[in-house]
Amino acid sequence: MRSTGPVSRIGRSLAAVTATAAAGAVAALGLAASPAGAAPTGTTAPRPGDTCTAADLGTRHPYIKTTEVSPAITHFKGWYVTEGTTGEQTVSTDTTTVIAVSVGLNDTIETSFAVEALSNVKATVGLDVKLEYTSTSKESNSVTWNLTQPGYYGFYKGTKKVTGTYGSLNCNRTQQDDGSWALEWTEGPGSGSFTTFTTLEEGAVRCQDSVPADSIMAKAQALLDCGSAAAKTDDRAGAAAPTAQQKPGRLGQRPAPTSGASAEQPRSTGHSARAALDCSAEAYKIAVPGKPLSWGAPLLADDGVRLRPSSIFSAHLDNWRLCNVTEQNGVLEASLWNWGNGGCATVAEENAATDRAVLRTVPCAEDDLQRFYIYRDVPGSPKIGVQNKYTGSMMGYDRYADGEFIRQYSSGRQDGSGTFDLIGV
């Protein structure tokens, strides 16, 4: 473990201030100057540049950057109807396209961040889209329709497929034009793509029917291949052989990931040999504001980081150093090394996709599971929010109690229990 002196590249990259010896360590990380005064956020979904409060430092929200709505045929069958075969018919269609609901690289919609993202999509496009994991393959392929005219029909089920991209908003300090500081919702690291769809509709359409352009019915009519000789025949009844257009497409379709790492599932660098970390000389407590409990690392490998009181018996398990620190757009990125057990804070790889997974410590390695973004209050306040780089989730706790685990939450804790004080010791 290699330490730097108290004046390091961390301190040089941030505003320097003067204070007491204890506050000076915080100042070296740019966490000192004058108190915050940000206005509270409204009840609508935040947008980049909206104001936030110190209680929001431990939360994040999705915002929708782009959307595209397009009709899609999920089930189809060409069907000949001649004189004498009209009336109600039930046809088993073939699956042509499978649309699955997804947010980021995760297909399961189990976290509050993913649900909120899809809710924002619903509000943005003004359509009643699916807000939970499902796919069109779960729908029955049977279509029943009353046919009054002979002809070449396409029996179909279809939907409006909604795709697009989203960003992640975090509360962080921003310097204003007049040199003052304020808390604002800013676009944090990580973005991704989403796919969802509306309720399926079904029907039957003929080549000669007049249908609205860009509708689901028009999409089905295009699959009929109305210019072919087979479409013009009137001497058969029943199923038509599928054309090349009508054959099933690639399953599980969704947009390609956007450039950059996804906040839901960035690439992990894997567990390697212990890394040689460049750590600040200062040590910190990560404490609950105004209360005695702070992050305490475990002594046992199978235990997790818990809220613990600090005392002479803490054996430095409540002391953390920030290592390999970088800064981009005002957001710090660092590994959290514990002085007491020599390990680095992490979310276990097997639990990376699990909301409320417990924060643990393991031997330090070059691994994004051990990297954290730190969002800061305006200078003068030690308040921070902590986000895991790999999972995109914010750190917090279920309730304030001695021994309570520090856990990850996809959207953070909206009651402010994800905001901590970074206090120099």
Short mmCIF file of C-alpha atoms in Angstrom, two decimals:
data_model
loop_
_atom_site.label_atom_id
_atom_site.label_comp_id
_atom_site.label_asym_id
_atom_site.label_seq_id
_atom_site.Cartn_x
_atom_site.Cartn_y
_atom_site.Cartn_z
CA MET A 1 0.00 0.00 0.00
CA ARG A 2 1.59 3.26 -1.11
CA SER A 3 0.51 6.67 0.26
CA THR A 4 1.07 10.12 -1.12
CA GLY A 5 1.77 13.27 0.86
CA PRO A 6 -1.04 15.57 2.03
CA VAL A 7 -0.61 17.78 -1.05
CA SER A 8 -1.37 15.56 -4.04
CA ARG A 9 -2.90 15.67 -7.48
CA ILE A 10 -6.26 15.33 -5.76
CA GLY A 11 -5.77 18.55 -3.87
CA ARG A 12 -4.28 20.35 -6.87
CA SER A 13 -7.28 19.46 -9.04
CA LEU A 14 -9.79 20.98 -6.65
CA ALA A 15 -10.30 24.31 -4.90
CA ALA A 16 -7.89 24.94 -2.04
CA VAL A 17 -9.22 26.42 1.18
CA THR A 18 -8.00 27.13 4.68
CA ALA A 19 -9.64 25.63 7.75
CA THR A 20 -8.88 23.69 10.90
CA ALA A 21 -6.67 20.63 10.76
CA ALA A 22 -9.61 18.23 10.63
CA ALA A 23 -11.46 20.25 8.02
CA GLY A 24 -8.24 20.71 6.07
CA ALA A 25 -8.25 17.05 5.10
CA VAL A 26 -11.73 17.46 3.73
CA ALA A 27 -10.64 20.62 1.92
CA ALA A 28 -7.92 18.66 0.14
CA LEU A 29 -10.72 16.79 -1.57
CA GLY A 30 -12.59 19.98 -2.38
CA LEU A 31 -15.26 19.49 0.26
CA ALA A 32 -15.03 22.87 2.00
CA ALA A 33 -16.02 26.54 1.59
CA SER A 34 -19.57 27.93 2.18
CA PRO A 35 -22.90 26.22 3.00
CA ALA A 36 -25.49 25.00 0.48
CA GLY A 37 -28.71 26.73 -0.42
CA ALA A 38 -30.24 24.78 -3.30
CA ALA A 39 -33.98 24.90 -3.86
CA PRO A 40 -35.90 21.64 -3.62
CA THR A 41 -36.68 19.68 -6.73
CA GLY A 42 -40.24 19.67 -8.07
CA THR A 43 -42.48 16.64 -8.15
CA THR A 44 -41.96 16.04 -11.87
CA ALA A 45 -39.03 13.99 -13.18
CA PRO A 46 -35.82 16.04 -12.90
CA ARG A 47 -34.06 17.35 -15.98
CA PRO A 48 -30.39 18.28 -16.39
CA GLY A 49 -29.80 21.64 -14.72
CA ASP A 50 -32.73 21.42 -12.30
CA THR A 51 -31.85 22.20 -8.70
CA CYS A 52 -31.52 19.47 -6.06
CA THR A 53 -30.76 19.33 -2.34
CA ALA A 54 -28.11 17.65 -0.20
CA ALA A 55 -30.62 14.87 0.54
CA ASP A 56 -30.53 14.03 -3.19
CA LEU A 57 -26.76 13.38 -3.23
CA GLY A 58 -27.38 9.68 -2.62
CA THR A 59 -30.03 9.28 -5.33
CA ARG A 60 -30.18 9.12 -9.11
CA HIS A 61 -32.91 9.27 -11.72
CA PRO A 62 -33.19 8.25 -15.37
CA TYR A 63 -34.10 10.78 -18.00
CA ILE A 64 -35.16 9.98 -21.54
CA LYS A 65 -32.85 11.32 -24.23
CA THR A 66 -34.35 9.89 -27.43
CA THR A 67 -37.44 7.87 -28.37
CA GLU A 68 -38.67 6.13 -31.51
CA VAL A 69 -42.09 4.57 -32.03
CA SER A 70 -42.66 2.16 -34.90
CA PRO A 71 -45.37 -0.41 -35.76
CA ALA A 72 -44.25 -4.03 -35.55
CA ILE A 73 -45.95 -7.29 -36.51
CA THR A 74 -45.29 -10.01 -33.96
CA HIS A 75 -47.57 -12.81 -35.31
CA PHE A 76 -48.75 -13.35 -38.89
CA LYS A 77 -50.43 -15.89 -41.18
CA GLY A 78 -51.50 -15.52 -44.80
CA TRP A 79 -54.97 -17.04 -45.35
CA TYR A 80 -57.11 -17.62 -48.42
CA VAL A 81 -60.87 -17.12 -48.10
CA THR A 82 -63.15 -18.13 -50.97
CA GLU A 83 -66.91 -17.90 -51.48
CA GLY A 84 -68.52 -20.22 -48.95
CA THR A 85 -65.67 -20.06 -46.47
CA THR A 86 -66.45 -16.63 -45.02
CA GLY A 87 -67.68 -16.12 -41.47
CA GLU A 88 -65.84 -16.35 -38.19
CA GLN A 89 -62.46 -18.01 -38.51
CA THR A 90 -59.81 -18.80 -35.91
CA VAL A 91 -56.28 -18.92 -37.27
CA SER A 92 -53.06 -19.93 -35.52
CA THR A 93 -50.45 -17.42 -36.64
CA ASP A 94 -46.67 -17.78 -36.82
CA THR A 95 -44.33 -15.72 -34.67
CA THR A 96 -42.49 -13.21 -36.85
CA THR A 97 -40.77 -10.93 -34.31
CA VAL A 98 -40.18 -11.20 -30.57
CA ILE A 99 -40.03 -7.90 -28.68
CA ALA A 100 -38.77 -8.09 -25.10
CA VAL A 101 -38.91 -5.30 -22.54
CA SER A 102 -35.43 -4.26 -21.43
CA VAL A 103 -33.60 -1.35 -19.84
CA GLY A 104 -29.83 -1.19 -20.31
CA LEU A 105 -28.23 -4.58 -20.71
CA ASN A 106 -30.55 -6.22 -18.20
CA ASP A 107 -33.65 -7.96 -19.57
CA THR A 108 -35.33 -8.23 -16.18
CA ILE A 109 -37.12 -5.14 -14.87
CA GLU A 110 -36.55 -5.61 -11.15
CA THR A 111 -35.07 -2.32 -9.95
CA SER A 112 -36.68 1.00 -9.19
CA PHE A 113 -34.37 2.73 -11.69
CA ALA A 114 -35.59 0.53 -14.57
CA VAL A 115 -39.24 0.94 -13.59
CA GLU A 116 -38.82 4.72 -13.33
CA ALA A 117 -37.12 4.79 -16.73
CA LEU A 118 -40.05 3.00 -18.38
CA SER A 119 -42.53 5.26 -16.56
CA ASN A 120 -40.69 8.26 -18.01
CA VAL A 121 -40.90 6.65 -21.46
CA LYS A 122 -44.68 6.30 -21.00
CA ALA A 123 -44.97 10.00 -20.12
CA THR A 124 -42.66 11.06 -22.95
CA VAL A 125 -44.38 9.23 -25.82
CA GLY A 126 -47.91 9.41 -24.38
CA LEU A 127 -48.56 5.69 -24.89
CA ASP A 128 -49.54 2.97 -22.44
CA VAL A 129 -46.34 0.92 -22.64
CA LYS A 130 -45.27 -2.13 -20.66
CA LEU A 131 -43.58 -1.23 -17.37
CA GLU A 132 -42.46 -4.71 -16.36
CA TYR A 133 -40.50 -7.50 -17.97
CA THR A 134 -42.46 -9.39 -20.59
CA SER A 135 -42.17 -10.28 -24.25
CA THR A 136 -44.55 -10.69 -27.17
CA SER A 137 -43.71 -14.40 -27.31
CA LYS A 138 -45.84 -14.81 -24.17
CA GLU A 139 -48.94 -13.79 -26.15
CA SER A 140 -51.31 -16.38 -27.63
CA ASN A 141 -50.84 -16.70 -31.39
CA SER A 142 -54.53 -17.42 -32.07
CA VAL A 143 -56.54 -14.78 -33.95
CA THR A 144 -60.33 -14.99 -34.35
CA TRP A 145 -62.01 -12.71 -36.92
CA ASN A 146 -65.36 -12.50 -38.69
CA LEU A 147 -64.76 -12.44 -42.46
CA THR A 148 -67.54 -11.09 -44.69
CA GLN A 149 -65.71 -10.98 -48.04
CA PRO A 150 -63.57 -13.51 -49.89
CA GLY A 151 -59.95 -12.66 -50.60
CA TYR A 152 -56.34 -13.10 -49.56
CA TYR A 153 -56.08 -12.11 -45.88
CA GLY A 154 -53.28 -11.50 -43.46
CA PHE A 155 -54.20 -12.51 -39.91
CA TYR A 156 -51.91 -10.61 -37.57
CA LYS A 157 -51.02 -9.46 -34.11
CA GLY A 158 -48.97 -6.33 -33.78
CA THR A 159 -47.87 -3.58 -31.47
CA LYS A 160 -46.10 -0.26 -31.34
CA LYS A 161 -42.46 -0.89 -30.49
CA VAL A 162 -40.91 1.92 -28.45
CA THR A 163 -37.13 2.21 -28.33
CA GLY A 164 -34.65 4.90 -27.41
CA THR A 165 -31.86 5.95 -25.09
CA TYR A 166 -31.71 7.25 -21.54
CA GLY A 167 -29.18 9.00 -19.33
CA SER A 168 -28.58 8.91 -15.59
CA LEU A 169 -29.04 12.07 -13.52
CA ASN A 170 -27.16 12.56 -10.26
CA CYS A 171 -27.19 15.45 -7.82
CA ASN A 172 -23.79 17.16 -7.70
CA ARG A 173 -22.29 20.58 -7.06
CA THR A 174 -21.87 22.92 -10.03
CA GLN A 175 -20.04 26.23 -10.12
CA GLN A 176 -22.17 29.10 -11.39
CA ASP A 177 -21.14 31.93 -13.72
CA ASP A 178 -20.69 34.30 -10.77
CA GLY A 179 -18.32 31.88 -9.03
CA SER A 180 -20.87 30.63 -6.49
CA TRP A 181 -21.82 26.99 -6.13
CA ALA A 182 -25.19 25.24 -6.35
CA LEU A 183 -26.52 21.69 -6.36
CA GLU A 184 -27.95 20.60 -9.71
CA TRP A 185 -29.07 17.43 -11.42
CA THR A 186 -26.26 16.66 -13.84
CA GLU A 187 -25.78 13.81 -16.28
CA GLY A 188 -23.75 11.19 -14.48
CA PRO A 189 -21.57 8.45 -15.94
CA GLY A 190 -23.34 5.71 -17.84
CA SER A 191 -26.27 5.61 -20.24
CA GLY A 192 -28.15 2.93 -22.08
CA SER A 193 -30.97 1.94 -24.39
CA PHE A 194 -34.47 0.66 -23.69
CA THR A 195 -37.16 -1.33 -25.46
CA THR A 196 -40.81 -1.65 -24.59
CA PHE A 197 -44.12 -1.99 -26.45
CA THR A 198 -47.82 -1.23 -26.25
CA THR A 199 -50.69 -3.69 -25.86
CA LEU A 200 -50.96 -6.06 -28.81
CA GLU A 201 -53.79 -5.56 -31.28
CA GLU A 202 -55.03 -8.21 -33.69
CA GLY A 203 -57.01 -8.33 -36.89
CA ALA A 204 -57.23 -9.42 -40.50
CA VAL A 205 -56.48 -7.31 -43.58
CA ARG A 206 -56.81 -7.86 -47.34
CA CYS A 207 -54.67 -6.54 -50.14
CA GLN A 208 -57.49 -4.33 -51.46
CA ASP A 209 -58.33 -2.78 -48.06
CA SER A 210 -57.58 0.90 -47.57
CA VAL A 211 -55.61 1.32 -44.31
CA PRO A 212 -53.91 4.26 -42.53
CA ALA A 213 -50.29 4.78 -43.48
CA ASP A 214 -47.66 3.84 -40.86
CA SER A 215 -50.25 1.83 -38.91
CA ILE A 216 -49.94 -1.69 -37.55
CA MET A 217 -52.55 -2.76 -40.12
CA ALA A 218 -50.47 -1.25 -42.94
CA LYS A 219 -47.42 -3.10 -41.66
CA ALA A 220 -49.42 -6.36 -41.79
CA GLN A 221 -50.73 -5.58 -45.28
CA ALA A 222 -47.14 -5.09 -46.51
CA LEU A 223 -46.36 -8.66 -45.42
CA LEU A 224 -49.07 -10.00 -47.74
CA ASP A 225 -46.86 -9.48 -50.79
CA CYS A 226 -49.93 -8.31 -52.67
CA GLY A 227 -48.17 -8.09 -56.04
CA SER A 228 -47.45 -11.81 -56.23
CA ALA A 229 -49.41 -14.23 -58.38
CA ALA A 230 -50.27 -16.29 -55.29
CA ALA A 231 -51.95 -13.29 -53.72
CA LYS A 232 -54.24 -12.86 -56.73
CA THR A 233 -55.50 -16.42 -56.91
CA ASP A 234 -59.08 -17.09 -55.84
CA ASP A 235 -59.33 -20.85 -56.26
CA ARG A 236 -58.12 -22.06 -52.88
CA ALA A 237 -59.05 -21.74 -49.21
CA GLY A 238 -57.00 -22.01 -46.03
CA ALA A 239 -53.41 -21.24 -45.12
CA ALA A 240 -50.96 -19.66 -47.55
CA ALA A 241 -47.29 -20.64 -47.61
CA PRO A 242 -45.24 -17.91 -45.90
CA THR A 243 -43.25 -15.57 -48.11
CA ALA A 244 -39.67 -14.55 -47.31
CA GLN A 245 -41.03 -11.38 -45.70
CA GLN A 246 -43.35 -13.37 -43.45
CA LYS A 247 -40.70 -15.73 -42.06
CA PRO A 248 -39.63 -15.16 -38.46
CA GLY A 249 -37.08 -12.42 -37.89
CA ARG A 250 -34.27 -12.36 -35.37
CA LEU A 251 -35.50 -12.95 -31.83
CA GLY A 252 -34.93 -10.62 -28.92
CA GLN A 253 -34.59 -7.50 -31.02
CA ARG A 254 -33.56 -4.28 -29.31
CA PRO A 255 -31.38 -1.27 -30.12
CA ALA A 256 -27.62 -1.59 -30.05
CA PRO A 257 -26.11 -0.18 -26.85
CA THR A 258 -25.18 3.49 -26.98
CA SER A 259 -21.56 4.49 -26.84
CA GLY A 260 -19.95 4.54 -23.41
CA ALA A 261 -20.46 2.33 -20.40
CA SER A 262 -23.95 1.46 -19.28
CA ALA A 263 -24.91 2.48 -15.74
CA GLU A 264 -26.68 -0.89 -15.35
CA GLN A 265 -23.95 -3.28 -16.54
CA PRO A 266 -20.59 -1.77 -17.54
CA ARG A 267 -17.69 -4.07 -18.31
CA SER A 268 -15.84 -5.45 -15.33
CA THR A 269 -12.08 -5.71 -15.51
CA GLY A 270 -12.18 -8.92 -13.47
CA HIS A 271 -10.43 -9.89 -10.25
CA SER A 272 -6.66 -9.85 -10.64
CA ALA A 273 -3.76 -9.73 -8.24
CA ARG A 274 -3.86 -7.08 -5.54
CA ALA A 275 -3.45 -3.66 -7.09
CA ALA A 276 -0.80 -1.16 -6.01
CA LEU A 277 -3.05 1.73 -5.03
CA ASP A 278 -2.07 5.39 -4.92
CA CYS A 279 -3.94 6.51 -1.81
CA SER A 280 -4.35 9.89 -0.17
CA ALA A 281 -2.53 10.33 3.13
CA GLU A 282 -5.76 11.48 4.76
CA ALA A 283 -8.23 9.02 6.26
CA TYR A 284 -11.97 9.64 6.47
CA LYS A 285 -15.09 8.49 8.21
CA ILE A 286 -18.13 7.99 6.00
CA ALA A 287 -20.73 8.97 8.56
CA VAL A 288 -24.47 9.50 8.85
CA PRO A 289 -24.87 13.32 9.02
CA GLY A 290 -25.34 14.58 12.57
CA LYS A 291 -25.26 11.09 14.09
CA PRO A 292 -22.53 8.87 15.59
CA LEU A 293 -22.75 5.84 13.27
CA SER A 294 -20.47 5.51 10.25
CA TRP A 295 -19.31 2.88 7.75
CA GLY A 296 -17.44 0.10 9.54
CA ALA A 297 -15.60 -2.57 7.58
CA PRO A 298 -15.92 -6.22 8.64
CA LEU A 299 -13.25 -8.38 10.26
CA LEU A 300 -14.71 -11.58 8.75
CA ALA A 301 -14.60 -12.13 4.99
CA ASP A 302 -18.23 -13.30 4.80
CA ASP A 303 -19.55 -10.20 6.59
CA GLY A 304 -20.39 -6.83 5.10
CA VAL A 305 -19.85 -3.12 5.71
CA ARG A 306 -22.18 -1.97 8.50
CA LEU A 307 -23.14 1.16 10.36
CA ARG A 308 -21.03 1.16 13.52
CA PRO A 309 -20.23 3.64 16.32
CA SER A 310 -16.69 5.01 16.34
CA SER A 311 -14.58 4.46 19.45
CA ILE A 312 -11.05 3.66 20.56
CA PHE A 313 -11.96 0.03 19.97
CA SER A 314 -12.87 0.53 16.29
CA ALA A 315 -9.33 -0.55 15.25
CA HIS A 316 -9.45 1.79 12.24
CA LEU A 317 -12.27 -0.29 10.70
CA ASP A 318 -14.20 3.00 10.46
CA ASN A 319 -11.34 4.76 8.62
CA TRP A 320 -11.23 4.87 4.82
CA ARG A 321 -8.77 6.27 2.30
CA LEU A 322 -9.57 7.34 -1.25
CA CYS A 323 -7.20 5.71 -3.74
CA ASN A 324 -6.41 6.11 -7.45
CA VAL A 325 -8.59 9.22 -7.44
CA THR A 326 -9.63 10.83 -10.70
CA GLU A 327 -12.10 13.62 -11.43
CA GLN A 328 -14.30 14.21 -14.44
CA ASN A 329 -16.95 16.91 -14.77
CA GLY A 330 -16.76 17.59 -11.05
CA VAL A 331 -17.34 13.96 -10.03
CA LEU A 332 -14.64 12.08 -8.12
CA GLU A 333 -13.92 8.44 -8.88
CA ALA A 334 -11.98 6.43 -6.31
CA SER A 335 -11.36 3.08 -4.67
CA LEU A 336 -12.30 2.97 -0.98
CA TRP A 337 -9.47 1.30 1.01
CA ASN A 338 -10.13 0.38 4.62
CA TRP A 339 -7.34 1.12 7.10
CA GLY A 340 -8.50 -1.54 9.55
CA ASN A 341 -8.69 -4.67 7.37
CA GLY A 342 -6.67 -3.58 4.31
CA GLY A 343 -9.47 -4.44 1.87
CA CYS A 344 -11.34 -2.40 -0.72
CA ALA A 345 -15.10 -1.81 -0.68
CA THR A 346 -16.96 -3.74 -3.37
CA VAL A 347 -20.26 -5.25 -4.43
CA ALA A 348 -19.85 -9.01 -4.91
CA GLU A 349 -19.88 -9.91 -8.60
CA GLU A 350 -22.57 -12.56 -8.17
CA ASN A 351 -24.84 -9.92 -6.58
CA ALA A 352 -24.05 -7.07 -8.98
CA ALA A 353 -27.53 -7.08 -10.53
CA THR A 354 -29.31 -7.43 -7.16
CA ASP A 355 -30.96 -4.42 -5.55
CA ARG A 356 -30.11 -4.16 -1.83
CA ALA A 357 -26.94 -6.25 -2.25
CA VAL A 358 -24.60 -5.76 0.72
CA LEU A 359 -21.38 -3.75 0.40
CA ARG A 360 -18.34 -5.86 1.28
CA THR A 361 -14.54 -5.59 1.41
CA VAL A 362 -12.15 -7.83 -0.55
CA PRO A 363 -8.46 -7.73 -1.51
CA CYS A 364 -7.90 -4.69 -3.71
CA ALA A 365 -7.77 -5.29 -7.46
CA GLU A 366 -8.19 -3.42 -10.73
CA ASP A 367 -11.95 -3.95 -10.93
CA ASP A 368 -14.86 -1.57 -11.59
CA LEU A 369 -16.81 -3.33 -8.83
CA GLN A 370 -14.33 -1.64 -6.46
CA ARG A 371 -14.61 1.80 -8.00
CA PHE A 372 -17.03 4.44 -6.74
CA TYR A 373 -18.25 7.82 -7.92
CA ILE A 374 -18.49 10.48 -5.21
CA TYR A 375 -21.02 13.30 -5.60
CA ARG A 376 -20.40 16.33 -3.40
CA ASP A 377 -22.34 19.12 -1.77
CA VAL A 378 -21.27 22.73 -2.35
CA PRO A 379 -17.89 23.69 -0.82
CA GLY A 380 -18.15 24.04 2.93
CA SER A 381 -20.32 20.98 3.40
CA PRO A 382 -18.87 17.46 3.83
CA LYS A 383 -22.03 15.78 2.47
CA ILE A 384 -21.57 13.23 -0.31
CA GLY A 385 -23.41 10.53 -2.26
CA VAL A 386 -21.62 7.29 -3.24
CA GLN A 387 -22.31 5.28 -6.40
CA ASN A 388 -20.78 1.98 -7.52
CA LYS A 389 -19.23 2.33 -10.97
CA TYR A 390 -20.01 -1.18 -12.18
CA THR A 391 -23.62 -1.49 -11.03
CA GLY A 392 -24.62 2.19 -11.19
CA SER A 393 -26.40 1.79 -7.85
CA MET A 394 -26.18 4.24 -4.96
CA MET A 395 -25.05 3.28 -1.46
CA GLY A 396 -27.45 3.62 1.49
CA TYR A 397 -29.10 1.71 4.33
CA ASP A 398 -32.57 0.43 5.18
CA ARG A 399 -32.79 1.98 8.61
CA TYR A 400 -30.54 3.87 11.02
CA ALA A 401 -29.34 1.26 13.52
CA ASP A 402 -26.10 -0.13 14.92
CA GLY A 403 -25.09 -3.10 12.77
CA GLU A 404 -27.28 -2.18 9.77
CA PHE A 405 -25.71 -3.15 6.43
CA ILE A 406 -24.65 -0.61 3.81
CA ARG A 407 -26.43 -1.73 0.63
CA GLN A 408 -26.80 -0.73 -3.00
CA TYR A 409 -30.06 0.71 -4.36
CA SER A 410 -30.57 1.24 -8.08
CA SER A 411 -32.16 4.68 -7.57
CA GLY A 412 -30.74 5.37 -4.12
CA ARG A 413 -32.75 6.02 -0.98
CA GLN A 414 -35.31 8.76 -1.53
CA ASP A 415 -35.55 9.48 2.22
CA GLY A 416 -32.04 10.94 2.27
CA SER A 417 -30.42 7.89 3.90
CA GLY A 418 -27.98 7.67 1.01
CA THR A 419 -26.36 11.00 1.88
CA PHE A 420 -23.26 10.74 4.08
CA ASP A 421 -20.63 13.02 5.62
CA LEU A 422 -17.01 12.54 4.51
CA ILE A 423 -15.13 13.61 7.66
CA GLY A 424 -11.35 13.83 7.87
CA VAL A 425 -9.82 12.05 10.89
#
